[in-house]
Coordinates of C-alpha atoms and ligand atoms in Angstrom, one line a residue:
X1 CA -16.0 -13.1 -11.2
X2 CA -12.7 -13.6 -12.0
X3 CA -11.6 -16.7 -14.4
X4 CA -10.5 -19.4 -12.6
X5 CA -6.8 -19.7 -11.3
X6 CA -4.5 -20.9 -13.7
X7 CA -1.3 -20.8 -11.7
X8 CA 1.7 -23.4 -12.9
X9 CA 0.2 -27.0 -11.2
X10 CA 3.0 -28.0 -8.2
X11 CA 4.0 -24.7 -7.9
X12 CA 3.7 -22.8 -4.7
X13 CA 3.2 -19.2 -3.7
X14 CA 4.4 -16.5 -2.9
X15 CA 6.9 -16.0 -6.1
X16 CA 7.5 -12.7 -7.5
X17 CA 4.9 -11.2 -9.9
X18 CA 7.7 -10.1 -12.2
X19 CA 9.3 -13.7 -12.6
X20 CA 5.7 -14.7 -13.7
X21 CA 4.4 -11.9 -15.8
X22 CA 6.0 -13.1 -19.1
X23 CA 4.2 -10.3 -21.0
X24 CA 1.6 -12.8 -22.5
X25 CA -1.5 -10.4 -20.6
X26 CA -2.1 -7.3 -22.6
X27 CA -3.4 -4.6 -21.6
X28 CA -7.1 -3.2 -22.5
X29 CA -8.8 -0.1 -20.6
X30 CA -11.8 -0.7 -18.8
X31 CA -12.5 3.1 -19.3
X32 CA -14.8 2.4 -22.0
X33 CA -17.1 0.3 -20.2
X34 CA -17.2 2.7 -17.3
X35 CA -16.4 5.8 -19.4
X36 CA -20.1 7.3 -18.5
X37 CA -19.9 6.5 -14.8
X38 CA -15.9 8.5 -14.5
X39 CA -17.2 11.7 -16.2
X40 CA -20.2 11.7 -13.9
X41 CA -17.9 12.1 -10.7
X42 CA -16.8 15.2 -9.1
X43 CA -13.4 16.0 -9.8
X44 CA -10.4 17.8 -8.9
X45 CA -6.7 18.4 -9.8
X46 CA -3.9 17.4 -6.7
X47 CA -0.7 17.7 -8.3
X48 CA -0.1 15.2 -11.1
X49 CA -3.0 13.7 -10.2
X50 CA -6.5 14.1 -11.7
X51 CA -8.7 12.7 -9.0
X52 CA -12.5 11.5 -9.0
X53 CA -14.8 11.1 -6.1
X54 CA -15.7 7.8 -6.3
X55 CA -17.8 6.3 -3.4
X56 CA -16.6 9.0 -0.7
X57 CA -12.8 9.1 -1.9
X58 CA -10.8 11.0 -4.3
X59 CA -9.2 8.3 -6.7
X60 CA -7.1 8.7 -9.5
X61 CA -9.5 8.9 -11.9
X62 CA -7.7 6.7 -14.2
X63 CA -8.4 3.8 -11.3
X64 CA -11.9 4.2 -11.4
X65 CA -12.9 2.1 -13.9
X66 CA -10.6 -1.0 -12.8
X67 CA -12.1 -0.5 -9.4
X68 CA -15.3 -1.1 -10.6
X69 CA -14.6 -4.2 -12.2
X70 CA -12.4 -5.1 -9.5
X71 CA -15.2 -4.8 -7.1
X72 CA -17.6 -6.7 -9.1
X73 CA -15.4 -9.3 -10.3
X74 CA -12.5 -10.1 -8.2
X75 CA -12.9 -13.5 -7.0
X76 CA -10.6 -13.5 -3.8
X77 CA -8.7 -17.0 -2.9
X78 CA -9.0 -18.3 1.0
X79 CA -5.2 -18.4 1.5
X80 CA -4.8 -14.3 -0.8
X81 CA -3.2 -11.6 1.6
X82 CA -4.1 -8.7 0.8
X83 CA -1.6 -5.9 1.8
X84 CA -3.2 -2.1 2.3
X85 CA -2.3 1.2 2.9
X86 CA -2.5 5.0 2.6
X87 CA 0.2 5.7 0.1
X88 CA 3.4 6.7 1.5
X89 CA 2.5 4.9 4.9
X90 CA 5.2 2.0 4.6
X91 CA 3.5 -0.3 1.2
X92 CA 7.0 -0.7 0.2
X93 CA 8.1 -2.5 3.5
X94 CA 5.1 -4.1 4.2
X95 CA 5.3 -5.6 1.4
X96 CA 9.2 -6.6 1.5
X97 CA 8.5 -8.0 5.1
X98 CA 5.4 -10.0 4.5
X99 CA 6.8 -11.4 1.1
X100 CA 10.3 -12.5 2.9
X101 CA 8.2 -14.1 5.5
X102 CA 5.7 -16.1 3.2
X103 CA 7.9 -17.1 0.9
X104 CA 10.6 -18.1 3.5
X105 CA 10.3 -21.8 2.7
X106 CA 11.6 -21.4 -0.9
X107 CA 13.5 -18.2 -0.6
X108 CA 15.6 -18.5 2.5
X109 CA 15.8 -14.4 3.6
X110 CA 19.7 -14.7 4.4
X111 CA 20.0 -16.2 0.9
X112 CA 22.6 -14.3 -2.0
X113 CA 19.9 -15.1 -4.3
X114 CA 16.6 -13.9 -2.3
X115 CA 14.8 -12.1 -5.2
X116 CA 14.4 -9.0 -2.8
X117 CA 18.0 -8.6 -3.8
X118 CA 17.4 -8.3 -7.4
X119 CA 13.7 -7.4 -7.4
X120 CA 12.1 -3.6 -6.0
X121 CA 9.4 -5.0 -3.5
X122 CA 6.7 -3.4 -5.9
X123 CA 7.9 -6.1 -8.4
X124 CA 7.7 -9.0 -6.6
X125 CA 3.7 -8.4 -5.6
X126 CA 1.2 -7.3 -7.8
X127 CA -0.7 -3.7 -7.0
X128 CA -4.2 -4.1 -7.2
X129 CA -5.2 -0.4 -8.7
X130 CA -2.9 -0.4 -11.2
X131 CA -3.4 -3.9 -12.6
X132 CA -7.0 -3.5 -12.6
X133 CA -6.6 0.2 -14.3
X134 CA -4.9 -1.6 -17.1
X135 CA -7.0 -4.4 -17.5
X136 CA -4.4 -6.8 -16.7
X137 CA -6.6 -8.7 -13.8
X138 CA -5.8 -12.1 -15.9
X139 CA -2.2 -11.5 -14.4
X140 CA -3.1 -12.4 -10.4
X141 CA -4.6 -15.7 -11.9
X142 CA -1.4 -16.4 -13.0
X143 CA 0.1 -16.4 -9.5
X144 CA 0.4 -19.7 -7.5
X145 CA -1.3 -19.8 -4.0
X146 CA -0.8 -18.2 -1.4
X147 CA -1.0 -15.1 -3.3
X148 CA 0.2 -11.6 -1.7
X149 CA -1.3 -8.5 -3.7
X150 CA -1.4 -4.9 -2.5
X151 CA -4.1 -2.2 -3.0
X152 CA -4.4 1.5 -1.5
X153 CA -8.6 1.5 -1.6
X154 CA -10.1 2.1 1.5
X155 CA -11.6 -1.2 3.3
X156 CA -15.3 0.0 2.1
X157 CA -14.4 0.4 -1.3
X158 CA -12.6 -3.8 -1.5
X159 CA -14.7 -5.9 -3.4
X160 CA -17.7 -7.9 -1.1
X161 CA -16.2 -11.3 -1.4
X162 CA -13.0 -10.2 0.4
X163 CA -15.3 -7.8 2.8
X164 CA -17.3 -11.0 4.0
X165 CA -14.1 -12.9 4.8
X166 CA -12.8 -14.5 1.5
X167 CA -9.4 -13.8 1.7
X168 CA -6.7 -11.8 4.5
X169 CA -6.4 -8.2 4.8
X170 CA -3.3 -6.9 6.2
X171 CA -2.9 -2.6 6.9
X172 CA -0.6 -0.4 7.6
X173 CA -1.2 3.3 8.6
X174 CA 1.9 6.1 9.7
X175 CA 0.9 9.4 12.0
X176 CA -0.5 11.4 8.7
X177 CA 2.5 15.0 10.1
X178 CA 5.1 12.2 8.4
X179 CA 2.6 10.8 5.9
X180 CA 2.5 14.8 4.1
X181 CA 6.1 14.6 4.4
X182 CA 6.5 11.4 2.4
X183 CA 4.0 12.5 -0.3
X184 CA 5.0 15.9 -1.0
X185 CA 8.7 14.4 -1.4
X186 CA 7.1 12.2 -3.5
X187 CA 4.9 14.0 -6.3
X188 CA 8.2 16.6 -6.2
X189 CA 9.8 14.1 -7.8
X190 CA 7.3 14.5 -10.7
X191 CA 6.1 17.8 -10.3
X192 CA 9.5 20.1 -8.6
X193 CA 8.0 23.0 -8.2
X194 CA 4.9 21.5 -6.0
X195 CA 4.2 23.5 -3.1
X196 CA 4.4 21.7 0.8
X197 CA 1.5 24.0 1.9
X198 CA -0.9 23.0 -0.9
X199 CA -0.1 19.4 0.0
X200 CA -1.0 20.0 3.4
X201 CA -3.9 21.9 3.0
X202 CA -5.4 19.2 0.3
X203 CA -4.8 16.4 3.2
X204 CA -6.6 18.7 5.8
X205 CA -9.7 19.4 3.9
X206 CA -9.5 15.6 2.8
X207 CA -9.6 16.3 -1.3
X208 CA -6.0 14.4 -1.0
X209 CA -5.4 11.1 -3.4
X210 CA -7.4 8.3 -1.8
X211 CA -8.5 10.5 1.0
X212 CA -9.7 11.8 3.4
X213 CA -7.0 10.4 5.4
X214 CA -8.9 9.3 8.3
X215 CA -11.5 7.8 6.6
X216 CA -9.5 5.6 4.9
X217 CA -7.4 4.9 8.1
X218 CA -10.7 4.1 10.0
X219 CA -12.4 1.6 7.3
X220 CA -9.9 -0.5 8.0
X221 CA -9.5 -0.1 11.8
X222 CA -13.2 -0.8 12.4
X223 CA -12.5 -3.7 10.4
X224 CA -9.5 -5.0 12.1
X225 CA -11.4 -4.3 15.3
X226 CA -14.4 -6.2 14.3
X227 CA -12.4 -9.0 12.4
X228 CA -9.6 -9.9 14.6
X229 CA -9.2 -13.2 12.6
X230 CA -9.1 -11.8 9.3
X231 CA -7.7 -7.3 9.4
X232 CA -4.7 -7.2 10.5
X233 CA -4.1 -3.6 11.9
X234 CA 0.3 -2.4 11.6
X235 CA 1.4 1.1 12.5
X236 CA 4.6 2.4 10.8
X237 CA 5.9 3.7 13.7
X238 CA 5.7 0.2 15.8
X239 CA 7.3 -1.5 13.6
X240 CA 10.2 0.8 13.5
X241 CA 10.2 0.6 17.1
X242 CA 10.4 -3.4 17.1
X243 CA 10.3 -5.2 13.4
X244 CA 10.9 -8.3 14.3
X245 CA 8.0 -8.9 17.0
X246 CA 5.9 -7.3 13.9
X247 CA 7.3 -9.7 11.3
X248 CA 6.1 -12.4 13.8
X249 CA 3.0 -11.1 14.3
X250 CA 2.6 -10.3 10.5
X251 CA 3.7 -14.2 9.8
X252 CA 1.2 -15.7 12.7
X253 CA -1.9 -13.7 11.0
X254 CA -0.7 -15.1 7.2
X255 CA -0.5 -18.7 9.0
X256 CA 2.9 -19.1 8.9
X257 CA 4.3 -18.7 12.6
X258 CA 8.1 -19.1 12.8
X259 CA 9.4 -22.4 14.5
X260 CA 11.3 -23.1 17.2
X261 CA 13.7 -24.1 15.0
X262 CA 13.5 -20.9 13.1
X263 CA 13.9 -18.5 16.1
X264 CA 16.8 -20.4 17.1
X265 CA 18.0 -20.3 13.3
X266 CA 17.6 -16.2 13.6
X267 CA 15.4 -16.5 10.5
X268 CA 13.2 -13.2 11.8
X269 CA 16.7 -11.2 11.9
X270 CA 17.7 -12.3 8.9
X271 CA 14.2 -11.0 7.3
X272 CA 14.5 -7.6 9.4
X273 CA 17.7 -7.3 7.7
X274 CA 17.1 -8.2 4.0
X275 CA 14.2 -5.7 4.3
X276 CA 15.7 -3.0 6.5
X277 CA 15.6 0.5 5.2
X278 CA 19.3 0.8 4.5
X279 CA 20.0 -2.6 3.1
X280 CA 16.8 -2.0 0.8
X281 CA 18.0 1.5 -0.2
X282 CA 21.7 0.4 -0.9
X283 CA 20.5 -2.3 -3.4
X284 CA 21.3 -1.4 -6.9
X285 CA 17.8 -2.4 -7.9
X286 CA 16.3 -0.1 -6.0
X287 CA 18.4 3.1 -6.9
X288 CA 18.4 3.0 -10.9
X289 CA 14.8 2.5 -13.0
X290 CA 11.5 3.2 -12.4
X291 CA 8.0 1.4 -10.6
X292 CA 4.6 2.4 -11.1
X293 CA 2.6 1.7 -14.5
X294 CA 0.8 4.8 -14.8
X295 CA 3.3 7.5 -13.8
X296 CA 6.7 5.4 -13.4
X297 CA 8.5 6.9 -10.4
X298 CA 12.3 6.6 -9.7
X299 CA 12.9 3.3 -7.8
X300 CA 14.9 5.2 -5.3
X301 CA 11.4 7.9 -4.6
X302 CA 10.1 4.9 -2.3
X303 CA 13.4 4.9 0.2
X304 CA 13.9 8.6 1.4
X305 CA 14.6 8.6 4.7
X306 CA 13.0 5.7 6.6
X307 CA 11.5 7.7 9.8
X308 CA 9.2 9.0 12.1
X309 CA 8.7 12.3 13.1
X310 CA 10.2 14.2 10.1
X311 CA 7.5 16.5 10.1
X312 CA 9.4 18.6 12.5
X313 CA 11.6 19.6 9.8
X314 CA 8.9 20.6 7.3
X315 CA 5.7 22.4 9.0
X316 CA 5.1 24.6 11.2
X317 CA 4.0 24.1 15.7
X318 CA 1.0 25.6 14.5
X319 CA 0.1 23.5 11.0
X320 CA 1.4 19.9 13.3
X321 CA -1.3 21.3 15.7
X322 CA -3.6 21.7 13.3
X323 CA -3.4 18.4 11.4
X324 CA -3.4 16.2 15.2
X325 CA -6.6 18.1 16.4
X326 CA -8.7 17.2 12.9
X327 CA -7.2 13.8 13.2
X328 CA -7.9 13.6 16.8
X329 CA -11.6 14.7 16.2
X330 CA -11.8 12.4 13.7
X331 CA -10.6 8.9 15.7
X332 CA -12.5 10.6 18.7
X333 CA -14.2 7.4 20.3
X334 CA -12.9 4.9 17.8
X335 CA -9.7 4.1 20.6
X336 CA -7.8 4.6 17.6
X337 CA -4.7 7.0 18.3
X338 CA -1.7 8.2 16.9
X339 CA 0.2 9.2 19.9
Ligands
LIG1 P1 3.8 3.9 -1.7 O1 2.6 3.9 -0.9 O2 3.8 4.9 -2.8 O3 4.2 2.5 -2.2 P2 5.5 3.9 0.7 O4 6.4 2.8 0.5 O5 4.3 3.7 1.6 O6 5.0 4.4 -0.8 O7 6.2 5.2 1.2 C1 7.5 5.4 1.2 C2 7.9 5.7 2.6 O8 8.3 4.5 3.3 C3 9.1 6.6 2.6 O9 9.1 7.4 3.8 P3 9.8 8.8 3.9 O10 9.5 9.6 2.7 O11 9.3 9.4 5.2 O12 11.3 8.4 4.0 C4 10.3 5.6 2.6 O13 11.5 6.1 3.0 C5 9.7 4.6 3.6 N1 10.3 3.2 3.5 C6 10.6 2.6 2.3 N2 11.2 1.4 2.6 C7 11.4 1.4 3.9 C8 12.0 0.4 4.8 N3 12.5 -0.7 4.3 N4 12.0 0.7 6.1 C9 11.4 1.8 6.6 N5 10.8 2.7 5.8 C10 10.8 2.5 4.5

């Protein structure tokens, strides 16, 4: 288990992880301890990315050993949200939205001074994987309660205590035609000449980082349909198509319903705005430096273009049938659709 909190007494959470990571945690690999157990999985090589198949999905192997210790020793709090996703399905809103609404009480969202205006949403809550890859868990104790943290593991692989209902578990998937999109704009970023159709195909046959795809997308949908209370289950695509009834909805499930007094304030506009695709991409903050420990990533790779169905501009009729039908066959009985 992890140690116990130690987060500042009288302080309350949310507050951005960067404001409280003064640098005093440093960073030791877990590889060693694991080292034995990484070389033992299959592997493969998806871009930049040297991938291990650990308990049915391909990680990066370098998260391997942090998820082990994450799963055996992350002690979850009762009032942590955990945000989770597919990577390139909308983590960087999510986690704008849900940290504008929970931390609305000290950080009014039409506020000058809202740290989403100085802060990238990746620095203002703490990504699992990475944290645990460096051996930096000590961080999260750090963090006053509520506490919002973000992971891209599939639901089967999160550790047992937040599996049997220790904590909240908020996802978000994206139809997986714009999901290819997203990540091959992406790794280009590192890797220029990367080619679309090997991005594709490694998403189809499911060797993809933190796939196959569906399995990930129906770990946590069996979930959220088994654990109404605790999996909450967001598509990209509705909450483009109405933000605000998902910002309430998002709120409600993390026990914080907006007010009367707050509707009539306009406090969920105000939130939809702050985080809104082009108010988040015009911030300087998000257009200059770098996020990501491992492999730091321009700011401005995680605001491209902010929509769905871009995949008409990038595949072919044939390769969009293609990925729908495995997807399809996949979800088949589960009531779980895309379209
Ligand atoms: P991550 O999983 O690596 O953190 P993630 O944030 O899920 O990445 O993916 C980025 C996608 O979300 C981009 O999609 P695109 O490539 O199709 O454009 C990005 O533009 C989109 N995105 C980022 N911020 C917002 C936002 N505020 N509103 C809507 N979409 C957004």
């Amino acid at each position: 288990m992890a140690a116990a909190a130690a987060a500042t007494p009288g302080q309350s959470g949310p507050v951005p992880f960067k404001d409280i990571d003064d640098g005093s945690v440093s960073k030791h690999t877990p590889k060693e301890e694991f080292g034995d157990l990484v070389s033992a999985l299959p592997r493969r090589q998806q871009s930049i990315l040297q991938l291990r198949l650990y308990q049915g999905f391909w990680l990066p192997a370098h998260w391997v050993p942090g998820t082990v210790v994450f799963q055996r020793r992350f002690a979850p709090r009762p009032d942590d949200v955990v945000l989770a996703s597919y990577p390139k399905c909308g983590t960087t809103w999510l986690k704008a939205l849900a940290f504008a609404a929970a931390a609305r009480g000290a950080y009014p969202p039409a506020s000058a001074e809202h740290p989403l205006r100085r802060l990238n949403p990746h620095d203002c809550i703490p990504f699992i994987d990475e944290i645990f890859a460096a051996g930096e868990e000590t961080k999260l104790d750090m963090l006053p309660s509520p506490r919002l943290m973000n992971t891209h593991l599939p639901y089967t692989l999160l550790p047992e205590p937040v599996t049997a209902g220790g904590c909240k578990v908020v996802y978000i998937c994206r139809d997986p035609k714009d999901m290819v999109v997203s990540l091959w704009h992406f790794l280009r970023r590192a890797q220029p000449d990367l080619s679309f159709a090997d991005t594709f195909e490694s998403v189809c046959d499911g060797t993809v980082m933190v796939g196959p795809v569906w399995d990930h997308v129906l770990s946590y949908w069996r979930a959220s349909v088994t654990h109404q209370d605790r999996v909450l289950f967001l598509k990209y695509e509705d909450m483009l198509r109405d933000t605000g009834a998902n910002v309430r909805r998002l709120a409600k499930f993390m026990g914080q319903p907006f007010s009367a007094a707050e509707e009539g304030a306009g406090a969920v506009a105000s939130i939809v705005e702050l985080c809104s695709f082009d108010k988040m991409k015009g911030l300087e903050v998000n257009k200059a430096g770098t996020a990501g420990a491992y492999c730091a990533m321009p700011r401005d790779a995680f605001f491209r273009k902010g929509v769905a169905g871009d995949w008409a501009n990038h595949m072919t009729p044939a390769m969009a049938t293609r990925l729908d039908e495995i997807v399809r066959e996949k979800f088949r009985g589960t009531g779980l659709t895309f379209t």
